[in-house]
mmCIF file of C-alpha atoms in Angstrom:
data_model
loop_
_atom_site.group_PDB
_atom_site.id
_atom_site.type_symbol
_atom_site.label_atom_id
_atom_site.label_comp_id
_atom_site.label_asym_id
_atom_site.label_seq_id
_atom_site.Cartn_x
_atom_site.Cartn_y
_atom_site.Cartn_z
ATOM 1 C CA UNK A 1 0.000 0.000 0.000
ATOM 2 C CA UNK A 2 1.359 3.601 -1.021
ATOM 3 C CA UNK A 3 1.562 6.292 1.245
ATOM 4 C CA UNK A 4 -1.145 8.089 -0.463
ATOM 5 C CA UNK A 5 -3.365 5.300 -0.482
ATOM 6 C CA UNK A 6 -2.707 5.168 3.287
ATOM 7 C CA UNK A 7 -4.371 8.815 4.031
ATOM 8 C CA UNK A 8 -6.901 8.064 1.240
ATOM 9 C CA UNK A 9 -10.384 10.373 2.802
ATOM 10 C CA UNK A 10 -8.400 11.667 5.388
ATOM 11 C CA UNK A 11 -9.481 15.526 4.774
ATOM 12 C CA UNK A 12 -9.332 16.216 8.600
ATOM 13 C CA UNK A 13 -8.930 15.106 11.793
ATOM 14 C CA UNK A 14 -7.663 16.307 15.236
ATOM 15 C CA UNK A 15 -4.622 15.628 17.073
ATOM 16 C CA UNK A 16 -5.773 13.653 19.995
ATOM 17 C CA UNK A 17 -6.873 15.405 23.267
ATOM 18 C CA UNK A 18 -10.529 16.736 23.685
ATOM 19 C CA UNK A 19 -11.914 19.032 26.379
ATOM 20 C CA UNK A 20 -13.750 17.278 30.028
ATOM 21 C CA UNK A 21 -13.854 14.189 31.289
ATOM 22 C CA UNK A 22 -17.120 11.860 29.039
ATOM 23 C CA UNK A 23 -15.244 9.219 27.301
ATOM 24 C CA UNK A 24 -18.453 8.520 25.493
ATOM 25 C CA UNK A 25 -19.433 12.156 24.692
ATOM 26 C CA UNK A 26 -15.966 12.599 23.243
ATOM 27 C CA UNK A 27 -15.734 9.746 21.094
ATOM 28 C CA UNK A 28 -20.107 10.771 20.036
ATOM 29 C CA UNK A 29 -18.159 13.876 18.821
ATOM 30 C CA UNK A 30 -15.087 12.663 16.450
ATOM 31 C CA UNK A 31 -16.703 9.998 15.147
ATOM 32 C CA UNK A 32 -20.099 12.297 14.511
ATOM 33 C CA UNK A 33 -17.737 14.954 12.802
ATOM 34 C CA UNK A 34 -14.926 12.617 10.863
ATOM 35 C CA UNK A 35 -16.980 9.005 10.402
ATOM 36 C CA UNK A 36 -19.008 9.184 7.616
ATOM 37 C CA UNK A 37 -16.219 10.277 5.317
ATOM 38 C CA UNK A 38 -15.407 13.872 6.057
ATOM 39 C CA UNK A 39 -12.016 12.725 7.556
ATOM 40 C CA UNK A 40 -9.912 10.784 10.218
ATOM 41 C CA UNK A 41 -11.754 9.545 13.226
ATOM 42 C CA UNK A 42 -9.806 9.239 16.260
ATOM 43 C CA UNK A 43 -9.016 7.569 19.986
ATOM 44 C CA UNK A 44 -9.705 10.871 22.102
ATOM 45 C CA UNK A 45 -7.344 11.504 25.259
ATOM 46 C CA UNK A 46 -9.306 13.238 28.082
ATOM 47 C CA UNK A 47 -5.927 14.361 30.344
ATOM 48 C CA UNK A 48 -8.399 16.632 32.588
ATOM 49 C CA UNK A 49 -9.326 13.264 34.307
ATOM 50 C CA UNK A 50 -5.937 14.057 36.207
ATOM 51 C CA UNK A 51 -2.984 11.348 36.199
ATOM 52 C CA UNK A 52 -3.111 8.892 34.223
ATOM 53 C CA UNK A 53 -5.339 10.328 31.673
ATOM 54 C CA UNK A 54 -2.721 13.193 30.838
ATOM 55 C CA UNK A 55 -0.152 12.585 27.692
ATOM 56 C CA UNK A 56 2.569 10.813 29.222
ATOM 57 C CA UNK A 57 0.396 8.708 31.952
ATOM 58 C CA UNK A 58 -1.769 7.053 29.554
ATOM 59 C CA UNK A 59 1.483 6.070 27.347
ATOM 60 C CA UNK A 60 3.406 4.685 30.659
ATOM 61 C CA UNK A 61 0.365 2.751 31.099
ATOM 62 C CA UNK A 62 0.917 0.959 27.496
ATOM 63 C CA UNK A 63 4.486 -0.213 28.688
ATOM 64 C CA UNK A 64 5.777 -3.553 29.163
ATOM 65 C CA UNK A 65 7.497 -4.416 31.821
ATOM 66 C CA UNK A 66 8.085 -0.847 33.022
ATOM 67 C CA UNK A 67 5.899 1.021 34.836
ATOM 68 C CA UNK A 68 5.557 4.126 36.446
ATOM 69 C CA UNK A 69 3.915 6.112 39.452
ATOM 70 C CA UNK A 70 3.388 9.912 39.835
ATOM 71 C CA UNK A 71 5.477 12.275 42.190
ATOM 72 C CA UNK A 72 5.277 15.955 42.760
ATOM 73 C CA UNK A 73 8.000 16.569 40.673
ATOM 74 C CA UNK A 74 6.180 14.395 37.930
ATOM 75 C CA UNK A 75 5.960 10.757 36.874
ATOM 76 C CA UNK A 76 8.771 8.320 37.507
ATOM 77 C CA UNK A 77 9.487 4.692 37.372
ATOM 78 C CA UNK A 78 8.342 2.120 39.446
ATOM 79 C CA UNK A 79 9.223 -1.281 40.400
ATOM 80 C CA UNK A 80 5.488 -2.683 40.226
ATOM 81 C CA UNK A 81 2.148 -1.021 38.482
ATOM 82 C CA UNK A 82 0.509 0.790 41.376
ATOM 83 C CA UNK A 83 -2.473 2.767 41.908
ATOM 84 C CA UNK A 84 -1.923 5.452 38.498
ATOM 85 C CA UNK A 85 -0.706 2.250 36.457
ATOM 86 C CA UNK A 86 -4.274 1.013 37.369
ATOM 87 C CA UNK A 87 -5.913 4.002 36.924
ATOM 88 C CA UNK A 88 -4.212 4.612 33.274
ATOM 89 C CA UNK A 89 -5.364 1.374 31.656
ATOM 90 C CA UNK A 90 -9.108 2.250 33.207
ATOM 91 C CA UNK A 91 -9.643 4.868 31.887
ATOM 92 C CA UNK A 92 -8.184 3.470 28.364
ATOM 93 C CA UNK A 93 -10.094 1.129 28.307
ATOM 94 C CA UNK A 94 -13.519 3.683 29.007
ATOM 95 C CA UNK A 95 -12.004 5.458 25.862
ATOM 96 C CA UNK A 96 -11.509 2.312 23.830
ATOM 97 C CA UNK A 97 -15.008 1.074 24.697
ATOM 98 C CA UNK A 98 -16.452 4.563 23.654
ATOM 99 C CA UNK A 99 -14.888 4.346 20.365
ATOM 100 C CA UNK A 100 -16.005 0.660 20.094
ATOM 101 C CA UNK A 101 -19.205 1.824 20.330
ATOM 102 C CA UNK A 102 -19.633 4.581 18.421
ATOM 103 C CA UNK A 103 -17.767 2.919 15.423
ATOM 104 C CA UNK A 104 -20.315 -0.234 15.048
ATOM 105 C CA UNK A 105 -19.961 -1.488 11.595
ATOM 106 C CA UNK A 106 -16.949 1.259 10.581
ATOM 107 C CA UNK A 107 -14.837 0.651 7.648
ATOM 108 C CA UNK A 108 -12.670 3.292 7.359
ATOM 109 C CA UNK A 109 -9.147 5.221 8.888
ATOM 110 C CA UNK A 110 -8.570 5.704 12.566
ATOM 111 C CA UNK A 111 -6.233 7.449 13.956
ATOM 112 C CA UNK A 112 -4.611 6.293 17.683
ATOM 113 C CA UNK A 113 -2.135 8.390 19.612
ATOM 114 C CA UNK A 114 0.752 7.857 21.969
ATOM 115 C CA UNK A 115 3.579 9.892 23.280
ATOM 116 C CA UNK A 116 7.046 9.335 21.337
ATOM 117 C CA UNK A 117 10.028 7.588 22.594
ATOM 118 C CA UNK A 118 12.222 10.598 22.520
ATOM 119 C CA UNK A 119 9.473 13.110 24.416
ATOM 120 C CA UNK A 120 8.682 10.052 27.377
ATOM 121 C CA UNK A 121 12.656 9.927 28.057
ATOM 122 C CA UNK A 122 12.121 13.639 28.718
ATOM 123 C CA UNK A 123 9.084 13.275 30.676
ATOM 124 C CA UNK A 124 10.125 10.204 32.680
ATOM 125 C CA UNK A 125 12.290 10.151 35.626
ATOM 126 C CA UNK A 126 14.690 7.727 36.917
ATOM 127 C CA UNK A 127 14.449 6.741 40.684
ATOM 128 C CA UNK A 128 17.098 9.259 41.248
ATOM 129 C CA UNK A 129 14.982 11.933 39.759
ATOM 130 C CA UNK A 130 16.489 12.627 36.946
ATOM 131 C CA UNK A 131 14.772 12.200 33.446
ATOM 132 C CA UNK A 132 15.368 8.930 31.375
ATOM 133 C CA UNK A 133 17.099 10.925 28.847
ATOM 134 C CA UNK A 134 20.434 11.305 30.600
ATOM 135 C CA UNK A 135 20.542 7.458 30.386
ATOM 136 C CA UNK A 136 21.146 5.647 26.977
ATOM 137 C CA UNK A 137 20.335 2.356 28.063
ATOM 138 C CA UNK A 138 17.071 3.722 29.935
ATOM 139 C CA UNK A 139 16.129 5.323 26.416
ATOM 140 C CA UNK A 140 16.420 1.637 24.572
ATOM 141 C CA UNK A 141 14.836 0.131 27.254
ATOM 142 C CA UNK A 142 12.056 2.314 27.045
ATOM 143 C CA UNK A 143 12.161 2.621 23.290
ATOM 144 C CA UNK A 144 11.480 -1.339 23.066
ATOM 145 C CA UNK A 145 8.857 -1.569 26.062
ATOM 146 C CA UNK A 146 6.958 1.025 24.217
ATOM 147 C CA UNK A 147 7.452 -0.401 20.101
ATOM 148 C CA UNK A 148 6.192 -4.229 22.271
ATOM 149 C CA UNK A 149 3.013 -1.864 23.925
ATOM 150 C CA UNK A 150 2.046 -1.017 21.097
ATOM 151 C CA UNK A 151 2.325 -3.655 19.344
ATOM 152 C CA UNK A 152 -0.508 -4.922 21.510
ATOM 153 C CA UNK A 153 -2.627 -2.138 22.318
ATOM 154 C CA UNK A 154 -2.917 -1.927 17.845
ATOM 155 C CA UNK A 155 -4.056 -5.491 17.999
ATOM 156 C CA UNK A 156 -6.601 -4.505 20.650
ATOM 157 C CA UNK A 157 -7.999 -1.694 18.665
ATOM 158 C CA UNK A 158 -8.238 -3.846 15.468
ATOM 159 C CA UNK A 159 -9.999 -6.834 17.491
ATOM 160 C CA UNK A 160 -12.657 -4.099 18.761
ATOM 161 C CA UNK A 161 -13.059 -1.955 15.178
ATOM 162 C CA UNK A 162 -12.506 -4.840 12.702
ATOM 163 C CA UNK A 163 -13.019 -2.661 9.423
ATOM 164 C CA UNK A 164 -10.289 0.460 10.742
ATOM 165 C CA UNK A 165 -7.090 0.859 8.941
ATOM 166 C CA UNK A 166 -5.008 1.733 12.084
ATOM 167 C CA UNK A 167 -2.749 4.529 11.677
ATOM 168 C CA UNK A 168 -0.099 5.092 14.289
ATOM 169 C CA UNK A 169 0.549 9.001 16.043
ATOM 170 C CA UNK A 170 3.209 9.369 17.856
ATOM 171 C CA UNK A 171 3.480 13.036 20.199
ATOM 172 C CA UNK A 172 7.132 14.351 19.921
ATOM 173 C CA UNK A 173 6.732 17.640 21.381
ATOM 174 C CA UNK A 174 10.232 17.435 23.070
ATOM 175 C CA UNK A 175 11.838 16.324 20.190
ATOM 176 C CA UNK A 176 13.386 19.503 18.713
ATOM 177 C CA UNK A 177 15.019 19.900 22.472
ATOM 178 C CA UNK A 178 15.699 16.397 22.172
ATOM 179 C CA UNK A 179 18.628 17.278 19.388
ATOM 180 C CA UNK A 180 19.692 20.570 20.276
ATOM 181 C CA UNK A 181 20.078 19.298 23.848
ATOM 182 C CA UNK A 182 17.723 22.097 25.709
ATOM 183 C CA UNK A 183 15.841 19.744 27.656
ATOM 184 C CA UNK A 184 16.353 20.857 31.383
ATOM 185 C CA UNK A 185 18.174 18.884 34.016
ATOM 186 C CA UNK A 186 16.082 18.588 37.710
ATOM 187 C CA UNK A 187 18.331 21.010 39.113
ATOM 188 C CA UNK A 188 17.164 23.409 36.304
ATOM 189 C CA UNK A 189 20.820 24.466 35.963
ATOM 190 C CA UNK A 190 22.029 22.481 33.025
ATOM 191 C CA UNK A 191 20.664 20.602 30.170
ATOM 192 C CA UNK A 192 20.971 17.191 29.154
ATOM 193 C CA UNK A 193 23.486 16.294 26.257
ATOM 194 C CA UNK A 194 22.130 16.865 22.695
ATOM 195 C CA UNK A 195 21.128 13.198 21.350
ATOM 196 C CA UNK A 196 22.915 11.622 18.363
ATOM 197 C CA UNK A 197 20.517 12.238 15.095
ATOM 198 C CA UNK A 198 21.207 8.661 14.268
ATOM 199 C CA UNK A 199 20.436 7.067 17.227
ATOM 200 C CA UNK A 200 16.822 9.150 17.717
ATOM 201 C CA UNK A 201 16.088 8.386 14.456
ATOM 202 C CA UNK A 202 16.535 4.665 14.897
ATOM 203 C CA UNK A 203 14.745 4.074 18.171
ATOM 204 C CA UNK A 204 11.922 6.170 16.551
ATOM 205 C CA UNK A 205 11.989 3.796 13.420
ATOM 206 C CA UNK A 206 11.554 0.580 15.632
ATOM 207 C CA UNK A 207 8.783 2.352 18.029
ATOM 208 C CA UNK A 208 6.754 3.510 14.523
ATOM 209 C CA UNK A 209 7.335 -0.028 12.960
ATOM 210 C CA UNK A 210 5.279 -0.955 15.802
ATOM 211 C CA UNK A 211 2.214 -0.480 13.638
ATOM 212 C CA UNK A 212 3.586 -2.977 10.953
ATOM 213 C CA UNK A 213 2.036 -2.365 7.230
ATOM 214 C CA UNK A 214 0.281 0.697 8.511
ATOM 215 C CA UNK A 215 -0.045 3.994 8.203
ATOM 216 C CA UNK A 216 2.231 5.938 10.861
ATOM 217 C CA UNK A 217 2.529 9.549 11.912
ATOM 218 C CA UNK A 218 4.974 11.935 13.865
ATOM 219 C CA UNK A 219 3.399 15.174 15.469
ATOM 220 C CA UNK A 220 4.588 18.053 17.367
ATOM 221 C CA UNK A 221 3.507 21.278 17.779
ATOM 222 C CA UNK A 222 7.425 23.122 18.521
ATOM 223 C CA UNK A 223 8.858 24.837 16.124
ATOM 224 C CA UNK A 224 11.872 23.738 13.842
ATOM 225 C CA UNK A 225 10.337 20.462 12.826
ATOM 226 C CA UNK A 226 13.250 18.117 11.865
ATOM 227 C CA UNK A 227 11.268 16.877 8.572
ATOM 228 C CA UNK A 228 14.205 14.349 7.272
ATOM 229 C CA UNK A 229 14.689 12.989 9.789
ATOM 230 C CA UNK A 230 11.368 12.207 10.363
ATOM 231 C CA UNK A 231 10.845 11.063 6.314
ATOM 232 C CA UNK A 232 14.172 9.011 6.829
ATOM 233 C CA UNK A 233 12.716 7.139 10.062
ATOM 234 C CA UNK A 234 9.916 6.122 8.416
ATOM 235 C CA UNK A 235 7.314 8.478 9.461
ATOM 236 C CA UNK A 236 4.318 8.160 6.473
ATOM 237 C CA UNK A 237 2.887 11.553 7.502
ATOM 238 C CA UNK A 238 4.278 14.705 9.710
ATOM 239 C CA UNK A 239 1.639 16.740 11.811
ATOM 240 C CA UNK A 240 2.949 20.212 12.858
ATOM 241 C CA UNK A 241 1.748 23.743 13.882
ATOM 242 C CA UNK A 242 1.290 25.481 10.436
ATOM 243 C CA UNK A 243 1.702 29.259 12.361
ATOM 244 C CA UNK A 244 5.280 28.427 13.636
ATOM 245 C CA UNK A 245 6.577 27.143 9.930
ATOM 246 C CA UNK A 246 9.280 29.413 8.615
ATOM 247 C CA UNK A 247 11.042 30.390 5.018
ATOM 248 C CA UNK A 248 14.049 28.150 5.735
ATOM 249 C CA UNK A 249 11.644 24.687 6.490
ATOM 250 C CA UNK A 250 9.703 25.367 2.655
ATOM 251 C CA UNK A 251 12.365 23.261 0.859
ATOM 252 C CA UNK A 252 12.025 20.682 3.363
ATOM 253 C CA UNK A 253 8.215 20.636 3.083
ATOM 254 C CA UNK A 254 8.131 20.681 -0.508
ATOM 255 C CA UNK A 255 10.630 17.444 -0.311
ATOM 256 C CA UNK A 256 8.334 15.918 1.431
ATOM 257 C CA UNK A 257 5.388 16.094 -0.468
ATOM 258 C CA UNK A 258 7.075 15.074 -3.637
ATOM 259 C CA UNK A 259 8.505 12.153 -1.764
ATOM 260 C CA UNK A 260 4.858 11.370 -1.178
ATOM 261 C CA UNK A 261 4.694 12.037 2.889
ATOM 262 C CA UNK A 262 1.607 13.162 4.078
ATOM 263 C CA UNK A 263 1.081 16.757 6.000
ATOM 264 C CA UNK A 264 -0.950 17.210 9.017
ATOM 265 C CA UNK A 265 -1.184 20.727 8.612
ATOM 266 C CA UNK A 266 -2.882 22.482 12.039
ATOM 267 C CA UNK A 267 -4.210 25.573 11.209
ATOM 268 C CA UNK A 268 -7.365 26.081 13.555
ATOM 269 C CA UNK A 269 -6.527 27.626 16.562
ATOM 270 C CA UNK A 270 -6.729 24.858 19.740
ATOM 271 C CA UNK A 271 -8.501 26.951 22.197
ATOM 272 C CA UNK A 272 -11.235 29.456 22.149
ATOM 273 C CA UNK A 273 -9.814 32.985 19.994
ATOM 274 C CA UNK A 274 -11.588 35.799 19.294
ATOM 275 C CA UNK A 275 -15.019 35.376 17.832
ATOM 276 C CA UNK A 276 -15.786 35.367 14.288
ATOM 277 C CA UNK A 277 -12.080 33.409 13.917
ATOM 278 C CA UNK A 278 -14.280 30.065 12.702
ATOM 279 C CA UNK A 279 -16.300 31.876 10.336
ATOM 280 C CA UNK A 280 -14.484 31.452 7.220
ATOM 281 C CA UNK A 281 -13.007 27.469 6.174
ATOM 282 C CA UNK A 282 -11.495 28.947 3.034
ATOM 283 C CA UNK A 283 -9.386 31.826 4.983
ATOM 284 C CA UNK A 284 -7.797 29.297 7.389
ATOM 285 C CA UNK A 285 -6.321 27.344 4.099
ATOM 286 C CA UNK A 286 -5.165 30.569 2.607
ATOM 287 C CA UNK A 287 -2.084 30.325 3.655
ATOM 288 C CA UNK A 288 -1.658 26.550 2.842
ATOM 289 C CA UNK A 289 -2.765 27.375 -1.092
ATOM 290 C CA UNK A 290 -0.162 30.865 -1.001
ATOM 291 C CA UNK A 291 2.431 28.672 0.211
ATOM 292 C CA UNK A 292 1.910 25.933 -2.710
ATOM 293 C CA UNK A 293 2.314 28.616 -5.217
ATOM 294 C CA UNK A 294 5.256 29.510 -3.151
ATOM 295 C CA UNK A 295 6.870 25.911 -3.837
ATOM 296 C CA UNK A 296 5.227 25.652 -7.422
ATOM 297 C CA UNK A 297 3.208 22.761 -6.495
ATOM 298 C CA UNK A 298 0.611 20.966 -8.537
ATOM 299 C CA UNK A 299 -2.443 22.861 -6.773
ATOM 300 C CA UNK A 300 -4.250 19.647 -7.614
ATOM 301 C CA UNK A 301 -2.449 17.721 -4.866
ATOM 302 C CA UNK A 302 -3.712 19.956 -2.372
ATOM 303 C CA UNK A 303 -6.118 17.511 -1.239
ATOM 304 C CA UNK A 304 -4.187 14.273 -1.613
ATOM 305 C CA UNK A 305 -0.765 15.568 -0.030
ATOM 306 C CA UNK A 306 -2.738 17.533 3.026
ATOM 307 C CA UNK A 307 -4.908 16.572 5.870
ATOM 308 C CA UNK A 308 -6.415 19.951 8.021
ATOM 309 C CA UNK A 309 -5.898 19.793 11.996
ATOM 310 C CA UNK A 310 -6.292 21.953 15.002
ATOM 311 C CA UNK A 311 -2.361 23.298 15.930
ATOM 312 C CA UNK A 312 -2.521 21.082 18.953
ATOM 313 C CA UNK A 313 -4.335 19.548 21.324
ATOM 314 C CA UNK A 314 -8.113 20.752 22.481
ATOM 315 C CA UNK A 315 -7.920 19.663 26.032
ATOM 316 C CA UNK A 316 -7.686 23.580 26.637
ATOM 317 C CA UNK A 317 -10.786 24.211 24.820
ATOM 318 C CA UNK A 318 -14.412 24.824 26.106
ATOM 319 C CA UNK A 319 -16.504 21.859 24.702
ATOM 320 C CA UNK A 320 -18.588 23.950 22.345
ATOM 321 C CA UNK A 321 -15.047 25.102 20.660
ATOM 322 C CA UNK A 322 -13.774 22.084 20.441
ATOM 323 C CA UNK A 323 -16.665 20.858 18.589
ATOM 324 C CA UNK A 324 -16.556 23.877 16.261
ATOM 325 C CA UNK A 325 -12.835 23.608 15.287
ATOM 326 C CA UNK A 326 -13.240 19.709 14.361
ATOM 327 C CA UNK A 327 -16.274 20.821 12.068
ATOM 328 C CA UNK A 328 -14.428 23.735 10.841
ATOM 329 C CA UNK A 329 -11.064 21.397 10.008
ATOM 330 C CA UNK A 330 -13.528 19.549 7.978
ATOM 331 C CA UNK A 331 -15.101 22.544 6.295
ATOM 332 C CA UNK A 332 -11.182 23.779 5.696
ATOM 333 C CA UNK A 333 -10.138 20.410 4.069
ATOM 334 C CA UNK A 334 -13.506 20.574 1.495
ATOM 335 C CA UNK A 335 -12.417 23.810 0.696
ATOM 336 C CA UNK A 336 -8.928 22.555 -0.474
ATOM 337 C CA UNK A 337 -10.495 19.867 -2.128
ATOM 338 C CA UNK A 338 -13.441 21.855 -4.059
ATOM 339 C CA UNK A 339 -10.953 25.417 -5.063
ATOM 340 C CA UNK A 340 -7.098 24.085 -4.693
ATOM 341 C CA UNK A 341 -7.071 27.843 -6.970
#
């Protein structure tokens, strides 16, 4: 299966977290707005359940063989899954039942999420209290634990939505900081050592191959987006903040899209702007079409090289917004598709 063929009626979709606490109400909502064809359904993260539902607790909680437990300072390892092991696969499984039942009889994409290797070895402290990061061996070992996780927690979706075509997210919002070595020590004083580009991109290559023949994508919403790297690991699509792209990243995008990976391009705002900021699909996409000409792009692949997201996450949105930007993603991505002019 191509690339292309992967993404094939994937106009929109969102990145992963919704707004409040209803498992079932969120999953009524992305499958209402992107399952019947207007885009990529999705396994929504509620994190304002508290530990355990947040980013990095739910993604500890797919781990094998590791587990963690939360601290003041954050969450760190454990010898033994404990109370917010428990609570993590709970309240997955409340969010994989709501999306079991919402997608009855779905044939179609759907898109799951889970934080990055690179981003949890940031987020995840050693006994000692510093992060995973500083620790090479820590960072395989938490690399494989996650890629074998996975593995399993795909299988489980398939089993419960026999007619999806899984495709794998992974969250790499610390990635960037990752390579330029600006992820903070506890102390706050220094910063860990910049990561080899080789060996990032090969524990992100065995954590993405995870999802086997599937479709697989790598998202964050910091700026300076290392796009080859990504391509060269094997990432199928790349989902970034539109707003924070700059004129020295356009060769790198238009690379990318001739090499046939897919852009998750967020360009509706993730929480609640100004009013009147929704009220026009084709003025969101402006930018996307200007910067096509820009690249002297076929404006006909508009639609088959581009799927429309929020920037980031809409766990800081009111409900009502959060509804509204999903619609409007969709509304964006039929305006590529009906005037790529």
């Amino acid at each position: 299966m191509s690339e292309k063929s992967k993404f094939s009626g994937c106009g929109a979709t969102g990145i992963g977290s919704m707004p409040g606490g209803d498992a079932r109400e969120a999953a009524k909502t992305v499958t209402g707005t992107f399952g019947d064809g207007e885009g990529l359904p999705y396994l929504p993260e509620l994190p304002a359940r508290g530990p355990g539902a947040d980013m990095i607790g739910r993604t500890l909680g797919l781990l094998v063989d590791l587990y963690g437990h939360v601290e003041p300072s954050g969450w760190r390892v454990g010898d033994r899954p404990g109370r917010d092991t428990r609570r993590a696969h709970s309240w997955l499984g409340e969010d994989l039942d709501a999306v079991e039942e919402f997608t009855q009889g779905y044939e179609g994409p759907l898109k799951v999420q889970a934080v990055g290797p690179w981003t949890l070895a940031a987020a995840l402290e050693r006994r000692g209290g510093e992060a995973a990061l500083g620790d090479p061996g820590a960072c395989r070992d938490l690399a494989g634990s996650l890629a074998e996780g996975l593995r399993a927690h795909l299988a489980d979706v398939r089993r419960r939505v026999p007619g999806a075509r899984v495709i794998l997210q992974l969250d790499e919002p610390s990635l960037t900081g990752v390579l330029r070595g600006q992820i903070r020590t506890a102390s706050g004083y220094r910063t860990y050592r910049a990561v080899d580009r080789q060996v990032v991109e090969g524990a992100l290559r065995d954590v993405l191959e995870a999802n086997g023949d599937g479709a697989t994508v790598v998202h964050t919403c910091a700026p300076d987006v290392p796009f080859a790297l990504l391509r060269r690991a094997g990432a199928d699509g790349i989902s970034f903040d539109f707003s924070l792209l700059t004129e020295r990243e356009e060769e790198a995008i238009g690379e990318a899209v001739e090499g046939g990976t897919q852009l998750l391009l967020g360009v509706v705002p993730g929480t609640d702007p100004a009013s009147g900021a929704l009220s026009d699909p084709g003025g969101s996409v402006m930018g996307v079409r200007t910067l096509w000409r820009r690249l002297g792009l076929n404006p006909g692949t508009l639609a088959e090289s581009l799927v429309i997201t929020p920037s980031c996450g809409l766990a800081g949105a009111s409900p009502a917004y959060a509804r509204a930007a999903l619609a409007h993603c969709a509304r964006a991505a039929r305006s590529l598709a009906d005037n790529p002019e």
